[in-house]
Amino acid sequence: DAKTTQPTSMDCAEGRAANLPCNHSTISGNEYVYWYRQIHSQGPQYIIHGLKNNETNEMASLIITEDRKSSTLILPHATLRDTAVYYCIAPPGNTPLVFGKGTRLSVIA
Amino acid sequence: DAGVIQSPRHEVTEMGQEVTLRCKPISGHNSLFWYRQTMMRGLELLIYFNNNVPIDDSGMPEDRFSAKMPNASFSTLKIQPSEPRDSAVYFCASSNLAGGKETQYFGPGTRLLVL
């Protein structure tokens, strides 16, 4: 199970891009990187995942470095509703998700 | 689609009492997960089922905890007897792929307080 390291907390101004980093230097070749977020008092919510290529969906973009040892989740125009804890997870094979401490993102008006 | 349904949403009980948490997964999903979240330990996976069969219960804290999935549309997590340290938010999640990590949908959680 690739260990992931994320900053404990980050601030972002409303309307600006929020860039959330994640280090996963021990990731193996077939391990995907998943991002979930948890808004206060709610269950976690899937955001995006990727293996090698950069990915984009309606919620966010995921940039994975060429060596796959780190990635960045980008929320292009953060809103107050994006304030949440963001989890970066890299579980091997068919093993279930294991949530760490995540990054607490505060979007400030 | 109603999403994952959990009941009760809040539960307050006294130490030593039996507590039963309930979960109805999204229709058609074949994997179900139980998580527990506390400030100290974060979000922990307790047990997960695939096609109603328990696959991994290594996260279940002790024998006081038990989980069942009698059919594809219902699961229970039981604590007997309950203790104050069991106070937490318990989440149920379901997925339509075995161990599907990108397709896990979480319920709203049950907030348990054991006095």
CSV table of C-alpha atoms in Angstrom, one decimal:
chain,number,residue,atom,x,y,z
A,1,ASP,CA,0.0,0.0,0.0
A,2,ALA,CA,1.7,3.2,-1.2
A,3,LYS,CA,2.0,5.7,1.6
A,4,THR,CA,0.7,9.1,0.7
A,5,THR,CA,1.8,12.4,2.3
A,6,GLN,CA,-0.3,15.5,2.2
A,7,PRO,CA,-0.1,18.9,3.9
A,8,THR,CA,-2.3,19.2,7.0
A,9,SER,CA,-4.0,22.3,5.9
A,10,MET,CA,-4.2,24.9,3.1
A,11,ASP,CA,-6.0,28.1,2.4
A,12,CYS,CA,-7.3,29.4,-0.9
A,13,ALA,CA,-9.0,32.6,-1.9
A,14,GLU,CA,-12.5,32.2,-3.4
A,15,GLY,CA,-12.4,32.2,-7.2
A,16,ARG,CA,-8.7,31.2,-7.4
A,17,ALA,CA,-7.3,27.8,-8.2
A,18,ALA,CA,-6.7,25.5,-5.4
A,19,ASN,CA,-3.7,23.2,-5.9
A,20,LEU,CA,-3.5,20.3,-3.4
A,21,PRO,CA,-0.3,18.3,-3.5
A,22,CYS,CA,0.3,14.7,-2.6
A,23,ASN,CA,3.5,12.7,-2.4
A,24,HIS,CA,3.3,9.0,-3.1
A,25,SER,CA,7.0,8.1,-3.7
A,26,THR,CA,6.5,4.4,-3.0
A,27,ILE,CA,3.7,3.9,-5.5
A,28,SER,CA,4.0,0.9,-7.8
A,29,GLY,CA,3.3,0.7,-11.5
A,30,ASN,CA,-0.2,-0.5,-11.3
A,31,GLU,CA,-1.5,1.6,-8.4
A,32,TYR,CA,-4.0,4.3,-9.2
A,33,VAL,CA,-4.2,7.6,-7.3
A,34,TYR,CA,-7.6,8.4,-6.0
A,35,TRP,CA,-8.9,11.7,-4.6
A,36,TYR,CA,-11.9,11.9,-2.3
A,37,ARG,CA,-13.2,14.9,-0.2
A,38,GLN,CA,-15.3,15.1,2.9
A,39,ILE,CA,-17.3,18.2,3.5
A,40,HIS,CA,-18.1,18.8,7.2
A,41,SER,CA,-20.7,16.4,8.6
A,42,GLN,CA,-21.0,14.5,5.3
A,43,GLY,CA,-19.6,11.2,4.0
A,44,PRO,CA,-16.6,11.3,1.7
A,45,GLN,CA,-17.2,12.0,-2.0
A,46,TYR,CA,-15.3,10.7,-4.9
A,47,ILE,CA,-13.5,13.4,-7.0
A,48,ILE,CA,-11.2,11.8,-9.5
A,49,HIS,CA,-8.6,9.2,-10.1
A,50,GLY,CA,-5.6,8.5,-12.4
A,51,LEU,CA,-2.8,6.2,-13.2
A,52,LYS,CA,-0.2,7.9,-15.5
A,53,ASN,CA,-2.0,10.5,-17.6
A,54,ASN,CA,-3.5,13.8,-16.4
A,55,GLU,CA,-7.2,13.6,-15.9
A,56,THR,CA,-10.0,16.1,-15.9
A,57,ASN,CA,-13.6,15.9,-15.0
A,58,GLU,CA,-16.3,18.4,-14.0
A,59,MET,CA,-15.0,18.6,-10.5
A,60,ALA,CA,-11.3,18.9,-10.8
A,61,SER,CA,-8.1,18.1,-12.7
A,62,LEU,CA,-5.4,15.6,-11.6
A,63,ILE,CA,-1.8,16.2,-12.6
A,64,ILE,CA,0.5,13.2,-12.1
A,65,THR,CA,4.3,13.7,-12.4
A,66,GLU,CA,6.0,11.6,-15.0
A,67,ASP,CA,7.8,9.5,-12.3
A,68,ARG,CA,4.4,9.1,-10.6
A,69,LYS,CA,5.9,10.0,-7.2
A,70,SER,CA,3.6,12.9,-6.7
A,71,SER,CA,0.4,14.4,-8.0
A,72,THR,CA,-1.6,17.6,-7.6
A,73,LEU,CA,-5.4,18.0,-7.5
A,74,ILE,CA,-6.5,21.2,-9.0
A,75,LEU,CA,-9.9,22.9,-8.3
A,76,PRO,CA,-9.8,25.6,-11.0
A,77,HIS,CA,-12.1,28.1,-9.4
A,78,ALA,CA,-12.5,27.3,-5.7
A,79,THR,CA,-15.8,28.3,-4.1
A,80,LEU,CA,-16.7,28.4,-0.4
A,81,ARG,CA,-18.5,25.0,-0.9
A,82,ASP,CA,-15.2,23.5,-1.7
A,83,THR,CA,-14.1,23.9,1.9
A,84,ALA,CA,-13.4,20.3,2.9
A,85,VAL,CA,-10.8,17.7,3.8
A,86,TYR,CA,-9.2,16.2,0.7
A,87,TYR,CA,-7.8,12.7,0.8
A,88,CYS,CA,-5.2,11.3,-1.6
A,89,ILE,CA,-5.2,7.5,-1.6
A,90,ALA,CA,-3.1,5.0,-3.6
A,91,PRO,CA,-4.3,1.5,-2.7
A,92,PRO,CA,-2.8,-1.6,-4.4
A,93,GLY,CA,-4.9,-4.0,-6.5
A,94,ASN,CA,-8.2,-5.0,-5.1
A,95,THR,CA,-7.6,-3.7,-1.6
A,96,PRO,CA,-10.1,-1.2,-0.3
A,97,LEU,CA,-9.6,2.5,0.3
A,98,VAL,CA,-7.6,3.5,3.4
A,99,PHE,CA,-8.1,7.1,4.3
A,100,GLY,CA,-5.3,9.1,5.9
A,101,LYS,CA,-5.5,12.5,7.6
A,102,GLY,CA,-5.9,14.4,4.3
A,103,THR,CA,-5.6,18.1,3.7
A,104,ARG,CA,-8.0,20.5,5.2
A,105,LEU,CA,-8.7,23.1,2.5
A,106,SER,CA,-10.3,26.4,3.7
A,107,VAL,CA,-11.7,28.6,0.9
A,108,ILE,CA,-11.7,32.1,2.1
A,109,ALA,CA,-14.1,34.8,0.8
B,1,ASP,CA,-31.8,7.5,-6.8
B,2,ALA,CA,-32.0,7.9,-3.0
B,3,GLY,CA,-28.3,7.1,-2.4
B,4,VAL,CA,-27.1,5.1,0.5
B,5,ILE,CA,-29.5,5.2,3.3
B,6,GLN,CA,-28.4,4.9,6.9
B,7,SER,CA,-30.5,4.7,10.1
B,8,PRO,CA,-30.7,6.0,12.7
B,9,ARG,CA,-29.0,9.3,11.9
B,10,HIS,CA,-28.3,9.9,15.5
B,11,GLU,CA,-28.1,7.5,18.4
B,12,VAL,CA,-27.6,8.2,22.1
B,13,THR,CA,-27.3,5.2,24.4
B,14,GLU,CA,-25.9,4.1,27.7
B,15,MET,CA,-22.8,2.0,28.2
B,16,GLY,CA,-23.7,-1.7,28.1
B,17,GLN,CA,-26.6,-1.4,25.8
B,18,GLU,CA,-26.9,-3.0,22.4
B,19,VAL,CA,-26.7,-0.7,19.4
B,20,THR,CA,-27.7,-1.7,15.8
B,21,LEU,CA,-26.9,0.5,12.9
B,22,ARG,CA,-28.6,-0.1,9.6
B,23,CYS,CA,-27.6,0.5,6.0
B,24,LYS,CA,-29.4,0.2,2.6
B,25,PRO,CA,-27.0,0.3,-0.3
B,26,ILE,CA,-27.7,1.8,-3.7
B,27,SER,CA,-29.8,-0.7,-5.7
B,28,GLY,CA,-27.6,-2.8,-8.0
B,29,HIS,CA,-24.4,-2.2,-6.0
B,30,ASN,CA,-22.7,-5.4,-5.0
B,31,SER,CA,-20.1,-4.2,-2.5
B,32,LEU,CA,-20.8,-2.6,0.9
B,33,PHE,CA,-18.4,-1.0,3.3
B,34,TRP,CA,-18.6,0.0,7.0
B,35,TYR,CA,-16.4,2.8,8.2
B,36,ARG,CA,-15.9,4.5,11.6
B,37,GLN,CA,-14.7,8.1,12.0
B,38,THR,CA,-13.3,9.7,15.1
B,39,MET,CA,-11.2,12.8,15.7
B,40,MET,CA,-8.4,10.7,17.1
B,41,ARG,CA,-8.3,7.9,14.5
B,42,GLY,CA,-9.8,9.4,11.4
B,43,LEU,CA,-11.8,7.3,9.0
B,44,GLU,CA,-11.2,3.6,9.5
B,45,LEU,CA,-12.5,0.7,7.4
B,46,LEU,CA,-14.2,-1.8,9.7
B,47,ILE,CA,-15.5,-4.5,7.2
B,48,TYR,CA,-16.6,-4.9,3.7
B,49,PHE,CA,-18.8,-7.3,1.8
B,50,ASN,CA,-18.9,-8.4,-1.8
B,51,ASN,CA,-22.1,-10.0,-3.0
B,52,ASN,CA,-23.3,-10.2,0.6
B,53,VAL,CA,-20.2,-12.2,1.7
B,54,PRO,CA,-17.8,-10.6,4.2
B,55,ILE,CA,-14.4,-10.2,2.5
B,56,ASP,CA,-12.3,-8.5,5.1
B,57,ASP,CA,-13.2,-7.8,8.7
B,58,SER,CA,-9.7,-7.1,10.0
B,59,GLY,CA,-10.8,-3.6,10.9
B,60,MET,CA,-13.5,-4.7,13.3
B,61,PRO,CA,-12.1,-3.5,16.7
B,62,GLU,CA,-13.2,-6.5,18.8
B,63,ASP,CA,-15.7,-9.2,19.4
B,64,ARG,CA,-18.3,-6.7,20.6
B,65,PHE,CA,-18.7,-5.6,16.9
B,66,SER,CA,-20.5,-7.7,14.4
B,67,ALA,CA,-21.8,-7.0,10.9
B,68,LYS,CA,-24.2,-8.9,8.7
B,69,MET,CA,-25.5,-8.6,5.2
B,70,PRO,CA,-28.5,-11.0,4.9
B,71,ASN,CA,-29.4,-9.7,1.4
B,72,ALA,CA,-28.2,-7.3,-1.3
B,73,SER,CA,-30.3,-4.4,0.0
B,74,PHE,CA,-29.6,-4.5,3.7
B,75,SER,CA,-26.7,-4.6,6.2
B,76,THR,CA,-26.4,-4.1,9.9
B,77,LEU,CA,-23.5,-3.3,12.2
B,78,LYS,CA,-24.1,-4.3,15.8
B,79,ILE,CA,-22.2,-3.3,18.9
B,80,GLN,CA,-22.9,-5.4,22.0
B,81,PRO,CA,-22.2,-4.3,24.7
B,82,SER,CA,-21.5,-0.7,23.7
B,83,GLU,CA,-18.8,1.4,25.5
B,84,PRO,CA,-18.1,5.1,25.6
B,85,ARG,CA,-15.1,4.7,23.3
B,86,ASP,CA,-17.4,3.4,20.6
B,87,SER,CA,-18.7,7.0,20.2
B,88,ALA,CA,-18.1,8.0,16.6
B,89,VAL,CA,-19.7,8.6,13.2
B,90,TYR,CA,-20.3,5.3,11.4
B,91,PHE,CA,-20.5,5.5,7.6
B,92,CYS,CA,-21.8,2.9,5.2
B,93,ALA,CA,-20.7,3.0,1.6
B,94,SER,CA,-21.6,0.9,-1.5
B,95,SER,CA,-20.1,0.3,-4.9
B,96,ASN,CA,-21.1,-1.4,-8.1
B,97,LEU,CA,-17.6,-2.9,-8.6
B,98,ALA,CA,-15.9,-5.4,-6.4
B,99,GLY,CA,-13.6,-3.1,-4.3
B,100,GLY,CA,-14.5,-0.4,-6.7
B,101,LYS,CA,-12.6,2.6,-5.3
B,102,GLU,CA,-13.8,5.2,-7.7
B,103,THR,CA,-17.4,4.2,-7.4
B,104,GLN,CA,-17.9,4.2,-3.6
B,105,TYR,CA,-20.9,6.2,-2.5
B,106,PHE,CA,-21.1,7.1,1.1
B,107,GLY,CA,-24.2,7.5,3.2
B,108,PRO,CA,-24.8,10.4,5.6
B,109,GLY,CA,-23.5,8.5,8.6
B,110,THR,CA,-24.9,7.6,12.0
B,111,ARG,CA,-23.6,9.7,14.9
B,112,LEU,CA,-23.3,7.4,17.9
B,113,LEU,CA,-22.8,8.7,21.4
B,114,VAL,CA,-22.4,6.1,24.2
B,115,LEU,CA,-22.7,7.6,27.7
